[in-house]
Short mmCIF file of C-alpha atoms in Angstrom, two decimals:
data_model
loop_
_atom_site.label_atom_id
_atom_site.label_comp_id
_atom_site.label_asym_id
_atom_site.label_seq_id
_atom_site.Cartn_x
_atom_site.Cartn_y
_atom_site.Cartn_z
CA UNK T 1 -14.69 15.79 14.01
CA UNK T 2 -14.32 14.03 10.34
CA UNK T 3 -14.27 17.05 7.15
CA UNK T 4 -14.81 15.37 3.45
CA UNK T 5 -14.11 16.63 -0.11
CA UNK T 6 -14.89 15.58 -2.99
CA UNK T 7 -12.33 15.30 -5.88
CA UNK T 8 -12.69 13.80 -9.62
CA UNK T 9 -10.41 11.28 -10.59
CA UNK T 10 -10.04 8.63 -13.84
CA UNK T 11 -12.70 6.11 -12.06
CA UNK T 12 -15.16 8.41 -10.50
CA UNK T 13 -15.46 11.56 -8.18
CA UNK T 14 -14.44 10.18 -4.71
CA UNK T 15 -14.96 11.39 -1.11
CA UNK T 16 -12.26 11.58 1.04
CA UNK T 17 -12.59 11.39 4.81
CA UNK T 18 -10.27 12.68 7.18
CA UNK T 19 -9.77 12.88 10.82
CA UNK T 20 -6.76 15.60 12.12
CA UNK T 21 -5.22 12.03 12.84
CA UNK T 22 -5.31 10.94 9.19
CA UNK T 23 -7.34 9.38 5.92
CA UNK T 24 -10.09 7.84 7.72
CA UNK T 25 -12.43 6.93 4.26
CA UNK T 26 -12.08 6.97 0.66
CA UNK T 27 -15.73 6.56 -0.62
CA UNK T 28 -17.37 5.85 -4.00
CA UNK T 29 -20.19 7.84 -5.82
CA UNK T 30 -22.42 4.84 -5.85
CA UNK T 31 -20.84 3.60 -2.19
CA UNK T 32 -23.57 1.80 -0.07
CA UNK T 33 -24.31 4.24 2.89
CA UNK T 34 -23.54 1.36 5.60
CA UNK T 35 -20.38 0.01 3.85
CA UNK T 36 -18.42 2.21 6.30
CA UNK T 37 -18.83 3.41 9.49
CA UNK T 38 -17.17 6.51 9.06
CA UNK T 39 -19.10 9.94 8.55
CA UNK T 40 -18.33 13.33 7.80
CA UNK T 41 -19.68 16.41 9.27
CA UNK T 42 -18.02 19.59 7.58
CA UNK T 43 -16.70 20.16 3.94
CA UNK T 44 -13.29 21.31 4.24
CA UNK T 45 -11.11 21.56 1.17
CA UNK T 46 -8.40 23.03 3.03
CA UNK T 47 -8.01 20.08 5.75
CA UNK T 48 -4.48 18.96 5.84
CA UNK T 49 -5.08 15.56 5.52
CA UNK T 50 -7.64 15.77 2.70
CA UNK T 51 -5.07 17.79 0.58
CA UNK T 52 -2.20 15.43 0.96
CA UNK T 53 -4.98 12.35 0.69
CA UNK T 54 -6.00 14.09 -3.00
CA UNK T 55 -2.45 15.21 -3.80
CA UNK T 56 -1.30 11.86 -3.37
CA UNK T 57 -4.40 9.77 -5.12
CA UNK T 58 -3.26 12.26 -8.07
CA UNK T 59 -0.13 11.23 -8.48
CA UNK T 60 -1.23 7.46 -8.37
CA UNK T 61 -3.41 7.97 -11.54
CA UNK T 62 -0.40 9.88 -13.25
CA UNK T 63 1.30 6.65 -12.46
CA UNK T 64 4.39 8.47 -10.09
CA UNK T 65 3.22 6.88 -6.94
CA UNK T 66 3.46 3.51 -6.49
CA UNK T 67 3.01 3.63 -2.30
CA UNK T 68 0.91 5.73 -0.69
CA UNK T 69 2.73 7.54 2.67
CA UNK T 70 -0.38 9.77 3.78
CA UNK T 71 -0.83 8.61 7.86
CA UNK T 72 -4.49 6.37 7.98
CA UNK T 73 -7.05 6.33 10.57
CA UNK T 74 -9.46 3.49 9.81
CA UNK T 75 -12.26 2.78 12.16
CA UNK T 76 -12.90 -1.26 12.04
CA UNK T 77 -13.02 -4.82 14.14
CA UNK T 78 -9.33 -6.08 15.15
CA UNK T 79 -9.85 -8.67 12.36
CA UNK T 80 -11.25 -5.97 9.99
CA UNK T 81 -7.98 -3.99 10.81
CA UNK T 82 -5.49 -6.96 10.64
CA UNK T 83 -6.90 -7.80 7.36
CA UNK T 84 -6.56 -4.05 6.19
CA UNK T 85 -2.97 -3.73 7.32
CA UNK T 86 -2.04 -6.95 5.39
CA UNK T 87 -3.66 -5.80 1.89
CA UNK T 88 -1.28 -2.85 2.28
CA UNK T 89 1.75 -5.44 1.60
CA UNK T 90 0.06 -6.31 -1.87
CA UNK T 91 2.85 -5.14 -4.42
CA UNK T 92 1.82 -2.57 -6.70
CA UNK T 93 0.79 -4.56 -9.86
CA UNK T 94 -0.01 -8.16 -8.08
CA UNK T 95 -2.97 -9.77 -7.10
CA UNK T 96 -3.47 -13.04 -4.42
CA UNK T 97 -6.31 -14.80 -3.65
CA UNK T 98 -9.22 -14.33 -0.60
CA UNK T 99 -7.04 -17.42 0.19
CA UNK T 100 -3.68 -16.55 0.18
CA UNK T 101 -5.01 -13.64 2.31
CA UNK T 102 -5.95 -15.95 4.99
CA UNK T 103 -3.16 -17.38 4.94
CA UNK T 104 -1.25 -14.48 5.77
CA UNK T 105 -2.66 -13.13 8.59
CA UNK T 106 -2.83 -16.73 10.00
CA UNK T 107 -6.15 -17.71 9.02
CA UNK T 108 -6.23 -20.23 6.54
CA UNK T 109 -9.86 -21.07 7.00
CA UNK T 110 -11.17 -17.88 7.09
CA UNK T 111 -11.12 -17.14 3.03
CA UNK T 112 -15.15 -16.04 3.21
CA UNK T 113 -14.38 -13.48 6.42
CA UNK T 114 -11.57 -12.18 4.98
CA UNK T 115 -13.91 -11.06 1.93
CA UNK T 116 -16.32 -9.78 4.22
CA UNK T 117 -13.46 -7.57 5.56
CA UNK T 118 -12.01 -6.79 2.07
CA UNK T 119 -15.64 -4.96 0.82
CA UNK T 120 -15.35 -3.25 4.23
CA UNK T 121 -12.20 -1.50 3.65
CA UNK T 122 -12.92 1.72 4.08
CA UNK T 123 -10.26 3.43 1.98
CA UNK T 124 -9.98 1.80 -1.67
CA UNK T 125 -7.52 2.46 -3.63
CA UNK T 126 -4.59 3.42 -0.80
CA UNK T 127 -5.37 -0.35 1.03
CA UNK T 128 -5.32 -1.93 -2.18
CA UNK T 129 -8.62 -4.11 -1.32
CA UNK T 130 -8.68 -4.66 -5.63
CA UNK T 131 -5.60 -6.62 -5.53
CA UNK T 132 -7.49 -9.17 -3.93
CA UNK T 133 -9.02 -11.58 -6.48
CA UNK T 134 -10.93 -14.82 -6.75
CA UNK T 135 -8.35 -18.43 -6.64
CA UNK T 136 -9.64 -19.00 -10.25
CA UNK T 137 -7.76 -15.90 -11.05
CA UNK T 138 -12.13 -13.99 -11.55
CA UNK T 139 -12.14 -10.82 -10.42
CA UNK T 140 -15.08 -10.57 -7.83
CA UNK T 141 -16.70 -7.64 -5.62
CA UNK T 142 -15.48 -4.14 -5.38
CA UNK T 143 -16.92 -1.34 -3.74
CA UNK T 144 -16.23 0.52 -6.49
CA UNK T 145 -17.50 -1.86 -8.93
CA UNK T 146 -16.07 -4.64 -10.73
CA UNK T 147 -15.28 -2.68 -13.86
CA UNK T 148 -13.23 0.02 -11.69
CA UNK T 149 -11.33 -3.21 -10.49
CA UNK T 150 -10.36 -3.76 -13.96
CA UNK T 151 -9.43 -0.45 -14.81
CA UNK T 152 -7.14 -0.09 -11.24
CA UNK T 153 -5.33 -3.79 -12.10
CA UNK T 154 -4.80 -2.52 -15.68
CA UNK T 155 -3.82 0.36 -14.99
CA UNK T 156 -1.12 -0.79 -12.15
CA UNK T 157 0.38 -3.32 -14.80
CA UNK T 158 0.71 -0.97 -17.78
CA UNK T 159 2.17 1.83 -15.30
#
C-alpha cells in the first residue's frame, strides 16, 4: 500500500509517494491525474520513505545536495524505466537534448518516445526529467511547468 504527504517547497507544494520499497512519485499541484500511474491510499507523514524523500528534496533547494540517495520504486514500461534510469546520469547543472537521450540508451531514432517517457517520469526533480531540453537549446514540456524548469536549471547553475 502507497502513503503520500504533502510538503511546500521553493516551486510549489509537492506530493510525495512512497511504497515501504521506496519513492514511488513526486507529483505537482497542477499534475494531470493520468500522468502517473501511481496512487496513494493513506496520508502518512511519518512513513520512512516520505521523511527521507522530503528531508532530502530540502536539502536540494538549500543547495547541499547535489545527488539524491533515497532508494526509488517507479512503476513504468521497460523503455519508460530505461529512459528514467539514464536521466539520473544528467550532471547536476547540465542539460542534453531529447536527442542525445536517445542516443544513450541506444536509440538514436527514438528522440519523440523518449519525450513521451521524459513527461512520464514519475518523480521530478530526483530523475532530473528538466535537464532534458530541446536541440535548439528551448526549453520545452515539464510536468511541473515550463517556468519551474527555469527556476530548477537556474537554480542548479547558480548553486
Amino acid at each position: 500500500m502507497n502513503s503520500y504527504m504533502k510538503m511546500k517547497t521553493p516551486v510549489g507544494e509537492l506530493t510525495l509517494i512512497g511504497s515501504d520499497k521506496g519513492l514511488s512519485a513526486l507529483l505537482w499541484e497542477d499534475d494531470k491525474p493520468d500522468r502517473v500511474r501511481v496512487k496513494a491510499e493513506v496520508e502518512d507523514k511519518d512513513h520512512r520513505v516520505l521523511k527521507e524523500a522530503e528531508t532530502e528534496i530540502r536539502e536540494y533547494f538549500l543547495g547541499t545536495r547535489k545527488h539524491f540517495t533515497i532508494a526509488l520504486d517507479p512503476i513504468g514500461t521497460d523503455f519508460q524505466l530505461k529512459v528514467w534510469n539514464e536521466l539520473k546520469k544528467i550532471p547536476y547543472g547540465e542539460t542534453i537534448s531529447y536527442k542525445e537521450l536517445a542516443i544513450r540508451i541506444g536509440n538514436p531514432k527514438a528522440s519523440r518516445a523518449v519525450g513521451g517517457a521524459n513527461g512520464k517520469n514519475p518523480l521530478s526533480i530526483i530523475v532530473p526529467c528538466h535537464r532534458v531540453i530541446g536541440a535548439s537549446g528551448k526549453l520545452t514540456g515539464f510536468a511541473g511547468g515550463v517556468d519551474v524548469k527555469s527556476k530548477l536549471l537556474s537554480f542548479e547553475k547558480n548553486a
